[in-house]
Tab-separated table of C-alpha atoms and ligand atoms in Angstrom:
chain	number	residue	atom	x	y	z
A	1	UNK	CA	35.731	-13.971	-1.541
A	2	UNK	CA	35.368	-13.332	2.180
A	3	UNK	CA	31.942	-12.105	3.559
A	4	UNK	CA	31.912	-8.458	4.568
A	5	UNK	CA	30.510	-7.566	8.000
A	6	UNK	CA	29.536	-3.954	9.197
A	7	UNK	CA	29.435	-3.585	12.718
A	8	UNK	CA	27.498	-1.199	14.931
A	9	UNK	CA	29.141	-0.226	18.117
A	10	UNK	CA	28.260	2.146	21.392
A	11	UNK	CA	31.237	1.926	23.518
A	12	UNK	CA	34.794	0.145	24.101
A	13	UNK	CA	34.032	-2.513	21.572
A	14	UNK	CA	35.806	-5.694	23.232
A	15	UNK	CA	32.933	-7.828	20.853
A	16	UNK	CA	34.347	-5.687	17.657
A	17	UNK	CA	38.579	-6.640	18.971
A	18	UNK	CA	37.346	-10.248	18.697
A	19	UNK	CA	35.792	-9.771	15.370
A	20	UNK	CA	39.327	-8.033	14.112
A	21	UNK	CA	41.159	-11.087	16.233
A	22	UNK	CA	39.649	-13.777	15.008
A	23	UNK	CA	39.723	-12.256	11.140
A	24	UNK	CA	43.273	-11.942	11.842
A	25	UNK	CA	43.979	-15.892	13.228
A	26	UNK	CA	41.866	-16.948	10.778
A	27	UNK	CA	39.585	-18.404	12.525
A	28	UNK	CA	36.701	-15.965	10.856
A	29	UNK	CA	36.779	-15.447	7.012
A	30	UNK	CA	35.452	-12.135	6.787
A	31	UNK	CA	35.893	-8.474	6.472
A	32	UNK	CA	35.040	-5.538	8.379
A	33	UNK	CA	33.969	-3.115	5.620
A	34	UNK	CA	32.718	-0.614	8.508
A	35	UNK	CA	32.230	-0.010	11.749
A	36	UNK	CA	29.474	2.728	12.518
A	37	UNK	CA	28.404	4.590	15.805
A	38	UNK	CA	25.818	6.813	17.150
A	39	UNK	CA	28.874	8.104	19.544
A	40	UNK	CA	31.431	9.732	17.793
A	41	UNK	CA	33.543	9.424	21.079
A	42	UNK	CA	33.129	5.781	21.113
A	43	UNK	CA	36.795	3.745	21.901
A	44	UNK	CA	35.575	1.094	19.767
A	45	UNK	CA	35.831	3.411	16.432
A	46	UNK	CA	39.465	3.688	17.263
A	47	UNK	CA	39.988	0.019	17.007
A	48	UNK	CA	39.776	0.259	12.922
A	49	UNK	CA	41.827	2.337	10.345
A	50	UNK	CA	39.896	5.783	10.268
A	51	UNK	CA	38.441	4.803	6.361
A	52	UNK	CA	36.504	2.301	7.983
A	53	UNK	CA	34.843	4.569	10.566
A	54	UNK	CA	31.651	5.948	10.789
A	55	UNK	CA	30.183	8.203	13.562
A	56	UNK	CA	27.302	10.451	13.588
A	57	UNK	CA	25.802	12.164	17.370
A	58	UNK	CA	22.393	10.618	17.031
A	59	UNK	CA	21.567	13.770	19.264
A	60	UNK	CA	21.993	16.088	16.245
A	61	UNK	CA	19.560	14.307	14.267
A	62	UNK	CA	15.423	15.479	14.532
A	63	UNK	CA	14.053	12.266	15.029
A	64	UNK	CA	15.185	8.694	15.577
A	65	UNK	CA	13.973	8.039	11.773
A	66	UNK	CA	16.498	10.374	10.197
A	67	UNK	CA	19.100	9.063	12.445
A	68	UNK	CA	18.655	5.686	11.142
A	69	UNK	CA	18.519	6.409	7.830
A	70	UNK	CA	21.377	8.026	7.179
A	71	UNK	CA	22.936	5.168	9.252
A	72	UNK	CA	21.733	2.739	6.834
A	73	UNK	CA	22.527	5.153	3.900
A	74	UNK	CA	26.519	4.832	5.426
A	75	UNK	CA	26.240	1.030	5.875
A	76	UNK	CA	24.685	0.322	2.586
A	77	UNK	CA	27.657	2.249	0.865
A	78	UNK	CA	29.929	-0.993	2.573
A	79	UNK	CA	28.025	-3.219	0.828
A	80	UNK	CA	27.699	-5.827	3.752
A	81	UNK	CA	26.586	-9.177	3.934
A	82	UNK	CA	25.868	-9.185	7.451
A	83	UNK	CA	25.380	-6.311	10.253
A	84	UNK	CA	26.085	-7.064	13.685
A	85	UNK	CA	25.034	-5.175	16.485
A	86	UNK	CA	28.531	-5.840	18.997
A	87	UNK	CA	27.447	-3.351	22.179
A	88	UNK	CA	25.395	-1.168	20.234
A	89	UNK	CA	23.441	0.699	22.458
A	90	UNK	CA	20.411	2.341	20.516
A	91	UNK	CA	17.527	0.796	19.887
A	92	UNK	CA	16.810	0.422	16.102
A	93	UNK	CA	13.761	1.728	14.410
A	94	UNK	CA	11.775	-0.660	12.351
A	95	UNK	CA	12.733	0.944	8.912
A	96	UNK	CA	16.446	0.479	9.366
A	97	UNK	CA	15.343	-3.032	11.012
A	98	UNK	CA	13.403	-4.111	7.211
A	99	UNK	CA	15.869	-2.738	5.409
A	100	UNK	CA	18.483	-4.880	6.942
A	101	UNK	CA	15.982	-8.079	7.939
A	102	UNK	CA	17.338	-11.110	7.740
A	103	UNK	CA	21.585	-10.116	7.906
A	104	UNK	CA	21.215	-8.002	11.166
A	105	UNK	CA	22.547	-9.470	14.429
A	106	UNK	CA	22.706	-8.683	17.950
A	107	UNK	CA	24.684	-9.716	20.724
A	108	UNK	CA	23.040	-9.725	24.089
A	109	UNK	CA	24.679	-10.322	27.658
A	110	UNK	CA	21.687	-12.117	29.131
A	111	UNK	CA	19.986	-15.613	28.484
A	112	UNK	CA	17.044	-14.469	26.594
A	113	UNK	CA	14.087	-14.086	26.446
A	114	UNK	CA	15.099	-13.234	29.861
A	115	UNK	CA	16.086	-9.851	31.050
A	116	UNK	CA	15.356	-8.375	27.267
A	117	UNK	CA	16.781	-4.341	27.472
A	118	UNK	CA	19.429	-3.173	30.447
A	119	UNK	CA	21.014	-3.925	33.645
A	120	UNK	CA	20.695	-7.459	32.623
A	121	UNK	CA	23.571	-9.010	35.674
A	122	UNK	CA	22.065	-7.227	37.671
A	123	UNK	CA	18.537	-8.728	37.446
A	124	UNK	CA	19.617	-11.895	36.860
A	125	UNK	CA	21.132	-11.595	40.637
A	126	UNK	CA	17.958	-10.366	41.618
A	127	UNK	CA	16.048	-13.005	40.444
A	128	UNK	CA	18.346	-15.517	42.234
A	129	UNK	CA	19.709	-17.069	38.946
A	130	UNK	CA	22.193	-19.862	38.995
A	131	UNK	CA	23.089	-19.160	35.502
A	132	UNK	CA	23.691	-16.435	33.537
A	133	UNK	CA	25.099	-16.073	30.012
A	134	UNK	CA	24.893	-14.091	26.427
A	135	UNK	CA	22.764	-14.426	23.593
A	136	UNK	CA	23.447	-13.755	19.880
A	137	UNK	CA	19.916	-13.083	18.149
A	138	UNK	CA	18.358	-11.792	14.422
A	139	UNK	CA	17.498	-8.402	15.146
A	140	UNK	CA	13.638	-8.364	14.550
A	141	UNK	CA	11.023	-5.295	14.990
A	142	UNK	CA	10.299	-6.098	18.497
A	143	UNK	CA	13.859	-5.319	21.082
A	144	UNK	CA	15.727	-8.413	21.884
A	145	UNK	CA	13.279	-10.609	20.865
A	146	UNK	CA	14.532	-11.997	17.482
A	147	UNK	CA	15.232	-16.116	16.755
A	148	UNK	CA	18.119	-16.480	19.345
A	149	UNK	CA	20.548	-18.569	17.699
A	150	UNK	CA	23.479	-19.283	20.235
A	151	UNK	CA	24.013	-18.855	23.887
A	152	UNK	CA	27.249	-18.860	26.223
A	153	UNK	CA	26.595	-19.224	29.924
A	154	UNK	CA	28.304	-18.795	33.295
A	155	UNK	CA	27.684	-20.253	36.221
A	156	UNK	CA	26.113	-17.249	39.237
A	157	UNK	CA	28.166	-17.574	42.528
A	158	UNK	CA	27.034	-16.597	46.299
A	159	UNK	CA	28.153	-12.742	46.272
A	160	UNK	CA	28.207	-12.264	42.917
A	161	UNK	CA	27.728	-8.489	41.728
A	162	UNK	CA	26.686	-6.962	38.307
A	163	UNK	CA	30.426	-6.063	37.800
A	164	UNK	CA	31.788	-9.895	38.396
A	165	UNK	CA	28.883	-11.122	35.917
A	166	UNK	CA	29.978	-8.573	33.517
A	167	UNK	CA	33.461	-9.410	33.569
A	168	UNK	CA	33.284	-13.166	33.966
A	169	UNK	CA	30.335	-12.851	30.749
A	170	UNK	CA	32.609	-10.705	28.206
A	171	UNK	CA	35.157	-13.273	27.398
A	172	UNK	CA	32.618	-16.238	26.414
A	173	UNK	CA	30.537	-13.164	24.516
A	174	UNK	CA	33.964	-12.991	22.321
A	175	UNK	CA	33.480	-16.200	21.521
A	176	UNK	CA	29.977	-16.544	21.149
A	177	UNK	CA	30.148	-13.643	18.808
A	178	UNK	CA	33.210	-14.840	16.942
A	179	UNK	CA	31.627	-18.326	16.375
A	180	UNK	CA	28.470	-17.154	15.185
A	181	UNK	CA	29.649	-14.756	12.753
A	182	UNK	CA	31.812	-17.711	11.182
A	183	UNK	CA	28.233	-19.651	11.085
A	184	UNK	CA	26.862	-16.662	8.973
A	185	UNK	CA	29.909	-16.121	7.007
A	186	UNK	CA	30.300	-19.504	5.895
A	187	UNK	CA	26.557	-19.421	4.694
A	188	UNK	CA	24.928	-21.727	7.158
A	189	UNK	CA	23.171	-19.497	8.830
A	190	UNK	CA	19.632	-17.748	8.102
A	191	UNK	CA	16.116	-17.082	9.343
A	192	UNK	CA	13.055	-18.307	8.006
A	193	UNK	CA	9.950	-17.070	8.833
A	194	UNK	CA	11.199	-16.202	12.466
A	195	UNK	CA	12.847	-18.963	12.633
A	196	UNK	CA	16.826	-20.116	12.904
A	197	UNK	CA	18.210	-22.240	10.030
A	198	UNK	CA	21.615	-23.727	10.404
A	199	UNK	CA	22.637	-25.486	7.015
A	200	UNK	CA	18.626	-25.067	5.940
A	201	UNK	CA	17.363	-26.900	8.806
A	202	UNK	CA	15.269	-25.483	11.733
A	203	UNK	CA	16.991	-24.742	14.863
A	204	UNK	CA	14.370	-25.611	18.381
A	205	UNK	CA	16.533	-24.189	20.359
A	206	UNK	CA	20.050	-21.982	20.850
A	207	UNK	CA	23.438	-23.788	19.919
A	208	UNK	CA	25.442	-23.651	22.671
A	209	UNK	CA	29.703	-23.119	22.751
A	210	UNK	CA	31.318	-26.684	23.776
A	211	UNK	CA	34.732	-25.915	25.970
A	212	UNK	CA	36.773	-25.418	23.045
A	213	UNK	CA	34.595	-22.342	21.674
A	214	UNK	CA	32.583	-24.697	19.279
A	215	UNK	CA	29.346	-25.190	18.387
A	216	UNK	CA	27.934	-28.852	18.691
A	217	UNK	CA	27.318	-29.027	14.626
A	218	UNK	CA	28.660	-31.405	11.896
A	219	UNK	CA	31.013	-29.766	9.967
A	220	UNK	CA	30.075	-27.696	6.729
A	221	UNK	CA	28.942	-30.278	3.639
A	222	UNK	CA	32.713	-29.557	1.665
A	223	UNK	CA	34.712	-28.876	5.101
B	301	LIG	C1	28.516	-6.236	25.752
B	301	LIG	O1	28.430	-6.811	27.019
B	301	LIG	C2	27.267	-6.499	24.954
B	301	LIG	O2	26.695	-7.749	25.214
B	301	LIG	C3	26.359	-5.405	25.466
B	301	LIG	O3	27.192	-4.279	25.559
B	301	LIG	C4	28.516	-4.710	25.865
B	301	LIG	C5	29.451	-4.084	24.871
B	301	LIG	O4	30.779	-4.327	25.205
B	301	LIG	N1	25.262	-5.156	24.574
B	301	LIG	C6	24.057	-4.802	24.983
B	301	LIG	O5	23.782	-4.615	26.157
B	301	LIG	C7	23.040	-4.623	23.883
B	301	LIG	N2	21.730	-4.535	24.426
B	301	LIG	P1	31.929	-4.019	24.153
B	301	LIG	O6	31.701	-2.581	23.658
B	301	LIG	O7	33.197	-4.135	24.931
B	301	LIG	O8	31.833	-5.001	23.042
């Protein structure tokens, strides 16, 4: 039976298209049992049949607590394996963070643990970088901080702004995010005391994509 992924989304969702993409080549066995906002306007919700949205203005809501709960409430009701974080833009509190521990995933555009929060291009040109790239990490209590377990990069050229990074960044992030969420769907892929595991060994440091969109691993045991 396929894994079923819910996936939390702020904006246009280009990181959710690849999800639905690569479900449809087949190149991720999976299902999107939900995909959930805290903007009801968000483009990305339009992306999915409207049984699979989800949308609540986290204005509304007293306190970021009750907003995440009856987030969680609406994602539990999926009954996903995984939740991934593809451009969601609120930070999560720690209850929804426990209650999903473990099987909640976040994609990143910078090379952490640098430039952990926003305007990530941007300070990367600041800082004079030469490289710049996406992470996909466990979501964990403290923000972007969680085991990072893959990274894309891109190379920084003279003249560079935000906007080129961004633009040059989002296409490896589609497959970064596509290829990790196979990892997790196949069952390879879990966190142990803070740690990565790929295939129940410890990861010391990020996989990184090969040309072809791959990770460097042997295949599955029974692949
Ligand atoms: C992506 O670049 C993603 O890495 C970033 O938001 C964008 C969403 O684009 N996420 C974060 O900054 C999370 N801190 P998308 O809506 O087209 O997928």
């Amino acid at each position: 039976m396929n894994s079923r992924l819910a996936i939390l989304v702020s904006g246009r969702g280009s990181n959710l298209q690849a999800l639905i993409d690569a479900i449809a080549g087949s190149q991720l066995h999976a299902e999107i049992v939900g995909v959930f906002s805290d903007k009801p306007g968000a483009a990305a919700l339009q992306r999915v049949p409207a049984p699979l949205r989800w949308a609540a203005d986290a204005r509304q809501f007293p306190n970021r607590m009750e907003f995440d709960r009856c987030l969680a409430d609406a994602i539990s009701v999926a009954e996903p394996d995984w939740v991934i974080c593809a451009g969601y833009m609120r930070i999560l509190g720690v209850d929804f963070i426990r209650r999903f521990a473990g099987r909640l995933l976040n994609i990143h555009p910078s090379l952490l643990p640098k430039y952990r929060g926003l305007h990530t291009h941007a300070r990367a040109i600041e800082a004079g970088d030469t490289e710049h790239g996406a992470s996909v990490h466990f979501v964990t209590e403290e923000l972007d901080a969680g085991a990072v377990i893959a990274q894309a990069t891109i190379p920084v050229i003279a003249g560079d702004t935000p906007d080129d990074l961004a633009v040059r960044l989002l296409p490896q992030e589609h497959r970064l995010l596509t290829a990790v969420a196979q990892l997790a769907v196949a069952g390879r892929l879990a966190e142990r005391d803070g740690n990565v595991e790929i295939d129940g060994h410890r990861l010391f440091q990020p996989l990184r994509l090969d040309c072809e969109g791959n990770f460097p691993l042997r295949p599955a045991s029974g692949a």
